[in-house]
Tab-separated table of C-alpha atoms in Angstrom:
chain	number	residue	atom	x	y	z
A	1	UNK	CA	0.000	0.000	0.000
A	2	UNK	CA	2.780	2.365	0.389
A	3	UNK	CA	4.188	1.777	-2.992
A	4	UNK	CA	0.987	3.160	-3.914
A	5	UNK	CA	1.165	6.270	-2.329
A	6	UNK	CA	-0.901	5.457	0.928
A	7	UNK	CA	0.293	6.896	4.482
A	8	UNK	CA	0.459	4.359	6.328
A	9	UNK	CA	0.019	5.388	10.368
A	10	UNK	CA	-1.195	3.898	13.612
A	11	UNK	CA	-3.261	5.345	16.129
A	12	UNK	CA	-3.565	3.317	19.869
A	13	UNK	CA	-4.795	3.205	23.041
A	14	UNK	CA	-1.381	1.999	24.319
A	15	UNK	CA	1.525	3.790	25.074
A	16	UNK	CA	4.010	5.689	23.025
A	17	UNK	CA	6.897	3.501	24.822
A	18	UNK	CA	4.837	0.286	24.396
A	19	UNK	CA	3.945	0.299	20.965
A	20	UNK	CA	7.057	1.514	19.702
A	21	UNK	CA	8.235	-1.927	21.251
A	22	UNK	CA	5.746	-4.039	19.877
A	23	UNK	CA	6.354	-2.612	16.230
A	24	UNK	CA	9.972	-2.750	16.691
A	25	UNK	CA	9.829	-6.775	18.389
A	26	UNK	CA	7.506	-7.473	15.533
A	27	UNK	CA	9.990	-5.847	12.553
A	28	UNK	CA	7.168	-3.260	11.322
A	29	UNK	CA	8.460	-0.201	11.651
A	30	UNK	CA	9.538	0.761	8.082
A	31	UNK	CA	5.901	-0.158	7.494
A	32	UNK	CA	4.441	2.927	9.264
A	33	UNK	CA	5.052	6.436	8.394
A	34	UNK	CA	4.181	7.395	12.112
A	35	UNK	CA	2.741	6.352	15.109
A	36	UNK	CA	0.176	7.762	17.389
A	37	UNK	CA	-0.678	7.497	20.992
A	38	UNK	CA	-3.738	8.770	22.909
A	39	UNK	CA	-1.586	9.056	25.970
A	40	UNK	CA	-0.234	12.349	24.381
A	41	UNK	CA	-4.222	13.762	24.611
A	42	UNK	CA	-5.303	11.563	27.292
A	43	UNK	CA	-8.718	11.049	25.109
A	44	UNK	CA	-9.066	7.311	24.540
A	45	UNK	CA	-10.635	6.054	21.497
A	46	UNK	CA	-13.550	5.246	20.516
A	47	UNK	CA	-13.983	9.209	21.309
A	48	UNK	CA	-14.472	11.222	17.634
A	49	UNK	CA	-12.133	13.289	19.477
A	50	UNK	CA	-8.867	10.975	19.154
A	51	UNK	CA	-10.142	10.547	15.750
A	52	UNK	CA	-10.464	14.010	14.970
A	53	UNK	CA	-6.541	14.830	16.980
A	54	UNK	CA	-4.919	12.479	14.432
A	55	UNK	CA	-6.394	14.012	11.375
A	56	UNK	CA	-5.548	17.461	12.326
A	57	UNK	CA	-1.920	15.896	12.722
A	58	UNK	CA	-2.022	14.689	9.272
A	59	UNK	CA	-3.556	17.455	7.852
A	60	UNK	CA	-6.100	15.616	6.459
A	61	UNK	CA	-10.155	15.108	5.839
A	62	UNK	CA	-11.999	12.635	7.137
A	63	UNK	CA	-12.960	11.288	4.374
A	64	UNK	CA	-9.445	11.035	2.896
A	65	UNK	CA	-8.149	8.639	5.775
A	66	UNK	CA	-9.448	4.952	6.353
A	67	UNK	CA	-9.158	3.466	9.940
A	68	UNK	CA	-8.232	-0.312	9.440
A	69	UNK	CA	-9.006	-2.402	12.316
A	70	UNK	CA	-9.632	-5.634	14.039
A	71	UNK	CA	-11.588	-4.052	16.869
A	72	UNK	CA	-15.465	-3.441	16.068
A	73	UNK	CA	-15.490	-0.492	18.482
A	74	UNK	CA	-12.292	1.028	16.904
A	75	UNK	CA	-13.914	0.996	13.235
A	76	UNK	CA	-17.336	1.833	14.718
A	77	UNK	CA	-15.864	5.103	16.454
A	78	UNK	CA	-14.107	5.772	13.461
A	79	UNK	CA	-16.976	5.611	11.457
A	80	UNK	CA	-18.522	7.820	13.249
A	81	UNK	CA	-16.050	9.969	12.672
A	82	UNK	CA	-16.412	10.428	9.103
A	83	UNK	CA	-13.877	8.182	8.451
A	84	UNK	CA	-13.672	5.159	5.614
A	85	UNK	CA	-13.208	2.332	7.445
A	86	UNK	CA	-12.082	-1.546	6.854
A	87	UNK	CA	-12.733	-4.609	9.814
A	88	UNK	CA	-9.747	-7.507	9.470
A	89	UNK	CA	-12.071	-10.143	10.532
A	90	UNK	CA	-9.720	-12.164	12.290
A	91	UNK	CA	-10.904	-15.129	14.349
A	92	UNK	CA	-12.619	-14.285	17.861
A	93	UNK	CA	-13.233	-10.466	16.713
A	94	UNK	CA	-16.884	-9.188	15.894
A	95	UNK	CA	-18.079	-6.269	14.543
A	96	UNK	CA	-19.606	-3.424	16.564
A	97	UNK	CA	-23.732	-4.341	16.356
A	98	UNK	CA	-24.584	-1.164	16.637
A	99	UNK	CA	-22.093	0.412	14.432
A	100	UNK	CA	-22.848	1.906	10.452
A	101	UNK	CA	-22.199	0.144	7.541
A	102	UNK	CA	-18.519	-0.216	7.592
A	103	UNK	CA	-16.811	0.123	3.908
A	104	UNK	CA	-14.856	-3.130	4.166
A	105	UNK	CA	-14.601	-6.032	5.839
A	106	UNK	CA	-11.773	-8.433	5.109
A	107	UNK	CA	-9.976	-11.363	6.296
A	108	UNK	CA	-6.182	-9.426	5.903
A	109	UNK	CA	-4.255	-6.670	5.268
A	110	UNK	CA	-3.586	-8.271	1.840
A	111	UNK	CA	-7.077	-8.403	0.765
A	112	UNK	CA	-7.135	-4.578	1.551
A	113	UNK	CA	-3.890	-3.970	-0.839
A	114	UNK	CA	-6.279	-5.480	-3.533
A	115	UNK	CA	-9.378	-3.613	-2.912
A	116	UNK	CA	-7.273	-0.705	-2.961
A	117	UNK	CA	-5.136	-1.296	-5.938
């Protein structure tokens, strides 16, 4: 996706110190282009408002960004948000019931690539 031209950026719950460890244990930092943390706002997500922090930080519209997620909250919250939004349907995760019509749901990352090639 980023030899297409996509930013590629994450936006948690966890900490900056955490998830920089987790990305860096797992080998996927060259993936992302940055990293975000709510514990620089304190405002946890599903609030519109963590939403809303990261796309001012971008310098972006909603509806130019997509929130990919395996959590049904996170892609419900997003949603609400204005933003696209894509559910990895991996096993033991459910959508949000009470969420909107998401734009895509997929089994991987890699089904995502080809939707959006």
């Amino acid at each position: 996706m980023k030899a297409e031209g996509y930013k590629i950026v994450s936006l948690t719950n966890s900490s900056n110190k955490g998830v920089k460890a987790q990305f860096d244990n797992a080998g996927l930092l060259p993936y992302f282009d940055a990293r975000y943390s709510i514990e620089d706002i304190q405002i946890y997500k599903p609030d519109l408002r963590s939403y809303e922090w990261v796309l001012d930080k971008l310098d972006v519209d909603p509806e130019e960004a997509m929130m990919v997620a395996a959590h049904g909250w996170d892609v419900a919250g997003a949603k609400e948000a204005g933003l696209q939004t894509t559910f990895i349907a991996r096993p033991g995760k459910a959508l949000f019931p009470l969420s909107k019509a998401l734009d895509h749901v997929v089994k991987d990352v890699n089904e995502l690539a080809d939707i959006l090639e």
